[in-house]
Amino acid sequence: MRRREARIGLLFVLPVLLLFLAFRFGPAIAGGLLAFTDYTIGAETSWTGLDNLQRMVDDPLFWRALRTTLIYSVLAVPLSILAALGMALLVRRSFRGVKLFRSMFFLPVVTSLVLAGIVFTWIFSADGPWSSLLGAVGLPSGSWLSDTTLVVPALVIVAVWTRFGFGMLILLARLQDIPRELEEAALTDGANAWHRFRYIVLPELKPALFFLAVIETTVSFQVFDTVYVMTGGGPAQSSYMLVFQLYDQAFRYFDFGYASAIGLALFVMTLVVALIQRLTLGRDR
Amino acid sequence: MTALSTPAALDADVASAPPGERRPYKALEPTRGGKAARAVLLFLAAVVTLFPFYAMVVLSLKPTGAIVMPEALLPWPISGEAYEHVLGAESVLRWTLNTAVYSIVSVVAVLFLASLAGYAFARKRFPGKEVMFWSFIAMIMVPYHVTLVPSFIVISEAGGVNTYWGLILPTLANAQAVFLMRQFIKSLPDELFEAAMLDGCSEWRMYVSMVLPLIKPILATLGVFVFLWHWNDFLWPLIVGQSSDMRTLTTGLASLNAENAPLNVVLAGSVVAFVPIFMAYLVGQRYFTEGVTMTGVKG
């Protein structure tokens, strides 16, 4: 009976296990090892030790991609969380049509980043609506995507547009759990809206905000689709970011070893964020 | 996994008190001024949210070469030219077919494999169970891009570039799906399974006639989510489906865009790619939001 159960259990798990070995565990280990080789398709592979890492450290383009990725994330993460928080508070209480608004604000999340990229390319083009709008209020107009300083902010705007609905949903779920009596009691005690937000709502939201911060940071570190569609890393490599460089090295230059080294850097960055979250949350509890 | 406990937040109604509990006063409701401010903010947010969709649809209905601001934003003149072009192009139809195959086969396969494994992890005792399960979960932490290159090498060496199986197979190793299935099946009452055991039900029949009907809710939620993820997926189809007849809608449209095809044509293609997701969202909104909050991230 016991043996039979074990056999059935293993049998049911087997297909998934094989898939994981071939496409998750294996590649994860291989991804680490490849970084120390000069692997490329159709050629002899040899160990190159720390060559790829050394090359990465010496590669100005890598540092540039890293810096751009960090700047992008430092802008995109807080802005999308702030937008998510604002929108969650706005549609928190029930009113006529509230469900319609909530669904509407979630719509960009189900939209593919490629479609968003295509539409926003036009929005940010020299004769697009963004430029017209800026011109109309007396600001310098022109294409943000061909401006070396404004291209990253343009990508950030797209990120906020595509991401805020997700954060809104997470925060909304937490907001629903705050007992109404808590706020009503504070109200009777004369707390104004800001105080109620600051001392009741915000502390309740803290874990959810941390959770969001980690997810949004990871997503930002891995930005690719919009860069590929909207800028191709340009102009003059001013929107060249890490995953784009990984893609470029692997699938344009077929330098799989170097691409894996960049993947390793990305992995370390993700780990550091997870670690920071652990430590900060640990302190708060 | 914080988000596991977030049910359909979009449907929830905060202000309606639970039955039998009358709210003493409406003091937390906004004042008239507050309501006005909220209305203004909501209006602005709605404009910002919807504008790209509006632009996508309106510009796709323009005759070629007629896209000049600000007239471009007016809903006339209307022309079906771009759609005739897109729907008449074999390539776009082929991309739609590829996207449908990629999404639908993956959904069915992920649901089947993950529910089998989830059932075993939740209800069976076998050697190595815990180690296996937790190493699956640990893989959620490893960024997708670390495994991207080696997965491509595996597929490429096996001759899977530009094939459906090469496109689909690696995406079936879905740790989140296994995790959610296992959690859900674990939460079902033991008695159900014990009774079936006593009946001498075969394992396969047990899975088909007991487990599958019981897990319908999670199948729907996860199914919608996996569908959404595959339909919108970009990077993997980009590197595996390299030939033009193996592109999906996302990679095909990106290539059209990169080749400087007329904007109305690219946007008509975008509308074609968006409509199925939009329809699905209208019908099964609950499942979308549950799936996205439960699994946390795309991918």
PDB file of N, CA, C and O in Angstrom, chain A residues 59-94:
ATOM      1  N   ASP A  59      34.203  46.842 -18.694  1.00  0.00           N
ATOM      2  CA  ASP A  59      33.347  47.240 -19.816  1.00  0.00           C
ATOM      3  C   ASP A  59      32.542  48.490 -19.476  1.00  0.00           C
ATOM      4  O   ASP A  59      31.634  48.435 -18.645  1.00  0.00           O
ATOM      5  N   PRO A  60      32.886  49.631 -20.081  1.00  0.00           N
ATOM      6  CA  PRO A  60      32.144  50.853 -19.752  1.00  0.00           C
ATOM      7  C   PRO A  60      30.660  50.714 -20.064  1.00  0.00           C
ATOM      8  O   PRO A  60      29.810  51.282 -19.367  1.00  0.00           O
ATOM      9  N   LEU A  61      30.337  49.909 -21.081  1.00  0.00           N
ATOM     10  CA  LEU A  61      28.940  49.737 -21.460  1.00  0.00           C
ATOM     11  C   LEU A  61      28.162  49.006 -20.358  1.00  0.00           C
ATOM     12  O   LEU A  61      26.999  49.317 -20.086  1.00  0.00           O
ATOM     13  N   PHE A  62      28.835  48.046 -19.694  1.00  0.00           N
ATOM     14  CA  PHE A  62      28.177  47.360 -18.589  1.00  0.00           C
ATOM     15  C   PHE A  62      27.861  48.353 -17.468  1.00  0.00           C
ATOM     16  O   PHE A  62      26.751  48.379 -16.931  1.00  0.00           O
ATOM     17  N   TRP A  63      28.827  49.190 -17.112  1.00  0.00           N
ATOM     18  CA  TRP A  63      28.602  50.156 -16.035  1.00  0.00           C
ATOM     19  C   TRP A  63      27.515  51.135 -16.406  1.00  0.00           C
ATOM     20  O   TRP A  63      26.698  51.528 -15.584  1.00  0.00           O
ATOM     21  N   ARG A  64      27.531  51.490 -17.676  1.00  0.00           N
ATOM     22  CA  ARG A  64      26.501  52.401 -18.157  1.00  0.00           C
ATOM     23  C   ARG A  64      25.119  51.750 -18.051  1.00  0.00           C
ATOM     24  O   ARG A  64      24.159  52.364 -17.597  1.00  0.00           O
ATOM     25  N   ALA A  65      25.042  50.467 -18.481  1.00  0.00           N
ATOM     26  CA  ALA A  65      23.762  49.748 -18.418  1.00  0.00           C
ATOM     27  C   ALA A  65      23.300  49.607 -16.974  1.00  0.00           C
ATOM     28  O   ALA A  65      22.130  49.799 -16.654  1.00  0.00           O
ATOM     29  N   LEU A  66      24.273  49.313 -16.094  1.00  0.00           N
ATOM     30  CA  LEU A  66      23.946  49.167 -14.672  1.00  0.00           C
ATOM     31  C   LEU A  66      23.422  50.488 -14.110  1.00  0.00           C
ATOM     32  O   LEU A  66      22.392  50.546 -13.435  1.00  0.00           O
ATOM     33  N   ARG A  67      24.146  51.567 -14.413  1.00  0.00           N
ATOM     34  CA  ARG A  67      23.751  52.886 -13.895  1.00  0.00           C
ATOM     35  C   ARG A  67      22.367  53.273 -14.424  1.00  0.00           C
ATOM     36  O   ARG A  67      21.501  53.705 -13.668  1.00  0.00           O
ATOM     37  N   THR A  68      22.156  53.073 -15.730  1.00  0.00           N
ATOM     38  CA  THR A  68      20.860  53.425 -16.319  1.00  0.00           C
ATOM     39  C   THR A  68      19.737  52.591 -15.696  1.00  0.00           C
ATOM     40  O   THR A  68      18.665  53.112 -15.391  1.00  0.00           O
ATOM     41  N   THR A  69      20.022  51.294 -15.487  1.00  0.00           N
ATOM     42  CA  THR A  69      19.006  50.432 -14.864  1.00  0.00           C
ATOM     43  C   THR A  69      18.664  50.939 -13.467  1.00  0.00           C
ATOM     44  O   THR A  69      17.490  50.977 -13.075  1.00  0.00           O
ATOM     45  N   LEU A  70      19.701  51.341 -12.714  1.00  0.00           N
ATOM     46  CA  LEU A  70      19.453  51.819 -11.350  1.00  0.00           C
ATOM     47  C   LEU A  70      18.686  53.147 -11.360  1.00  0.00           C
ATOM     48  O   LEU A  70      17.738  53.322 -10.592  1.00  0.00           O
ATOM     49  N   ILE A  71      19.081  54.057 -12.253  1.00  0.00           N
ATOM     50  CA  ILE A  71      18.365  55.344 -12.333  1.00  0.00           C
ATOM     51  C   ILE A  71      16.904  55.095 -12.701  1.00  0.00           C
ATOM     52  O   ILE A  71      15.979  55.624 -12.077  1.00  0.00           O
ATOM     53  N   TYR A  72      16.710  54.246 -13.694  1.00  0.00           N
ATOM     54  CA  TYR A  72      15.361  53.901 -14.128  1.00  0.00           C
ATOM     55  C   TYR A  72      14.548  53.353 -12.950  1.00  0.00           C
ATOM     56  O   TYR A  72      13.416  53.762 -12.706  1.00  0.00           O
ATOM     57  N   SER A  73      15.166  52.440 -12.191  1.00  0.00           N
ATOM     58  CA  SER A  73      14.449  51.815 -11.074  1.00  0.00           C
ATOM     59  C   SER A  73      14.168  52.816  -9.952  1.00  0.00           C
ATOM     60  O   SER A  73      13.090  52.806  -9.360  1.00  0.00           O
ATOM     61  N   VAL A  74      15.153  53.656  -9.676  1.00  0.00           N
ATOM     62  CA  VAL A  74      14.983  54.638  -8.598  1.00  0.00           C
ATOM     63  C   VAL A  74      13.830  55.592  -8.923  1.00  0.00           C
ATOM     64  O   VAL A  74      13.124  56.070  -8.026  1.00  0.00           O
ATOM     65  N   LEU A  75      13.611  55.839 -10.209  1.00  0.00           N
ATOM     66  CA  LEU A  75      12.472  56.674 -10.594  1.00  0.00           C
ATOM     67  C   LEU A  75      11.179  55.861 -10.673  1.00  0.00           C
ATOM     68  O   LEU A  75      10.144  56.252 -10.133  1.00  0.00           O
ATOM     69  N   ALA A  76      11.261  54.710 -11.334  1.00  0.00           N
ATOM     70  CA  ALA A  76      10.028  53.964 -11.642  1.00  0.00           C
ATOM     71  C   ALA A  76       9.388  53.344 -10.405  1.00  0.00           C
ATOM     72  O   ALA A  76       8.167  53.351 -10.265  1.00  0.00           O
ATOM     73  N   VAL A  77      10.210  52.834  -9.485  1.00  0.00           N
ATOM     74  CA  VAL A  77       9.639  52.111  -8.342  1.00  0.00           C
ATOM     75  C   VAL A  77       8.827  53.042  -7.426  1.00  0.00           C
ATOM     76  O   VAL A  77       7.643  52.787  -7.198  1.00  0.00           O
ATOM     77  N   PRO A  78       9.431  54.130  -6.920  1.00  0.00           N
ATOM     78  CA  PRO A  78       8.625  54.994  -6.040  1.00  0.00           C
ATOM     79  C   PRO A  78       7.437  55.612  -6.754  1.00  0.00           C
ATOM     80  O   PRO A  78       6.347  55.695  -6.178  1.00  0.00           O
ATOM     81  N   LEU A  79       7.636  56.002  -8.014  1.00  0.00           N
ATOM     82  CA  LEU A  79       6.526  56.648  -8.721  1.00  0.00           C
ATOM     83  C   LEU A  79       5.367  55.691  -8.932  1.00  0.00           C
ATOM     84  O   LEU A  79       4.204  56.065  -8.733  1.00  0.00           O
ATOM     85  N   SER A  80       5.665  54.458  -9.309  1.00  0.00           N
ATOM     86  CA  SER A  80       4.521  53.563  -9.539  1.00  0.00           C
ATOM     87  C   SER A  80       3.868  53.178  -8.217  1.00  0.00           C
ATOM     88  O   SER A  80       2.649  52.990  -8.160  1.00  0.00           O
ATOM     89  N   ILE A  81       4.651  53.102  -7.143  1.00  0.00           N
ATOM     90  CA  ILE A  81       4.037  52.784  -5.842  1.00  0.00           C
ATOM     91  C   ILE A  81       3.189  53.966  -5.362  1.00  0.00           C
ATOM     92  O   ILE A  81       2.070  53.788  -4.874  1.00  0.00           O
ATOM     93  N   LEU A  82       3.714  55.183  -5.546  1.00  0.00           N
ATOM     94  CA  LEU A  82       2.932  56.362  -5.158  1.00  0.00           C
ATOM     95  C   LEU A  82       1.633  56.440  -5.945  1.00  0.00           C
ATOM     96  O   LEU A  82       0.565  56.686  -5.388  1.00  0.00           O
ATOM     97  N   ALA A  83       1.742  56.215  -7.259  1.00  0.00           N
ATOM     98  CA  ALA A  83       0.533  56.252  -8.090  1.00  0.00           C
ATOM     99  C   ALA A  83      -0.437  55.167  -7.634  1.00  0.00           C
ATOM    100  O   ALA A  83      -1.648  55.408  -7.514  1.00  0.00           O
ATOM    101  N   ALA A  84       0.109  53.984  -7.333  1.00  0.00           N
ATOM    102  CA  ALA A  84      -0.747  52.882  -6.881  1.00  0.00           C
ATOM    103  C   ALA A  84      -1.449  53.250  -5.575  1.00  0.00           C
ATOM    104  O   ALA A  84      -2.647  53.021  -5.407  1.00  0.00           O
ATOM    105  N   LEU A  85      -0.698  53.852  -4.661  1.00  0.00           N
ATOM    106  CA  LEU A  85      -1.260  54.235  -3.363  1.00  0.00           C
ATOM    107  C   LEU A  85      -2.357  55.285  -3.542  1.00  0.00           C
ATOM    108  O   LEU A  85      -3.458  55.170  -2.990  1.00  0.00           O
ATOM    109  N   GLY A  86      -2.042  56.297  -4.348  1.00  0.00           N
ATOM    110  CA  GLY A  86      -3.020  57.353  -4.591  1.00  0.00           C
ATOM    111  C   GLY A  86      -4.298  56.801  -5.196  1.00  0.00           C
ATOM    112  O   GLY A  86      -5.409  57.094  -4.738  1.00  0.00           O
ATOM    113  N   MET A  87      -4.146  55.941  -6.185  1.00  0.00           N
ATOM    114  CA  MET A  87      -5.320  55.388  -6.847  1.00  0.00           C
ATOM    115  C   MET A  87      -6.094  54.457  -5.915  1.00  0.00           C
ATOM    116  O   MET A  87      -7.321  54.443  -5.915  1.00  0.00           O
ATOM    117  N   ALA A  88      -5.370  53.693  -5.113  1.00  0.00           N
ATOM    118  CA  ALA A  88      -6.048  52.783  -4.179  1.00  0.00           C
ATOM    119  C   ALA A  88      -6.887  53.587  -3.193  1.00  0.00           C
ATOM    120  O   ALA A  88      -8.025  53.223  -2.891  1.00  0.00           O
ATOM    121  N   LEU A  89      -6.333  54.698  -2.695  1.00  0.00           N
ATOM    122  CA  LEU A  89      -7.085  55.526  -1.747  1.00  0.00           C
ATOM    123  C   LEU A  89      -8.292  56.158  -2.438  1.00  0.00           C
ATOM    124  O   LEU A  89      -9.356  56.313  -1.852  1.00  0.00           O
ATOM    125  N   LEU A  90      -8.089  56.507  -3.694  1.00  0.00           N
ATOM    126  CA  LEU A  90      -9.155  57.179  -4.445  1.00  0.00           C
ATOM    127  C   LEU A  90     -10.358  56.259  -4.681  1.00  0.00           C
ATOM    128  O   LEU A  90     -11.503  56.716  -4.655  1.00  0.00           O
ATOM    129  N   VAL A  91     -10.103  54.986  -4.925  1.00  0.00           N
ATOM    130  CA  VAL A  91     -11.226  54.068  -5.213  1.00  0.00           C
ATOM    131  C   VAL A  91     -11.483  53.132  -4.035  1.00  0.00           C
ATOM    132  O   VAL A  91     -12.065  52.075  -4.180  1.00  0.00           O
ATOM    133  N   ARG A  92     -11.029  53.561  -2.863  1.00  0.00           N
ATOM    134  CA  ARG A  92     -11.154  52.712  -1.698  1.00  0.00           C
ATOM    135  C   ARG A  92     -12.613  52.581  -1.258  1.00  0.00           C
ATOM    136  O   ARG A  92     -13.142  51.491  -1.104  1.00  0.00           O
ATOM    137  N   ARG A  93     -13.254  53.726  -1.047  1.00  0.00           N
ATOM    138  CA  ARG A  93     -14.633  53.696  -0.572  1.00  0.00           C
ATOM    139  C   ARG A  93     -15.581  53.536  -1.747  1.00  0.00           C
ATOM    140  O   ARG A  93     -15.291  53.936  -2.865  1.00  0.00           O
ATOM    141  N   SER A  94     -16.712  52.971  -1.420  1.00  0.00           N
ATOM    142  CA  SER A  94     -17.667  52.700  -2.472  1.00  0.00           C
ATOM    143  C   SER A  94     -18.382  53.974  -2.908  1.00  0.00           C
ATOM    144  O   SER A  94     -18.694  54.832  -2.096  1.00  0.00           O
TER     145      SER A  94
END
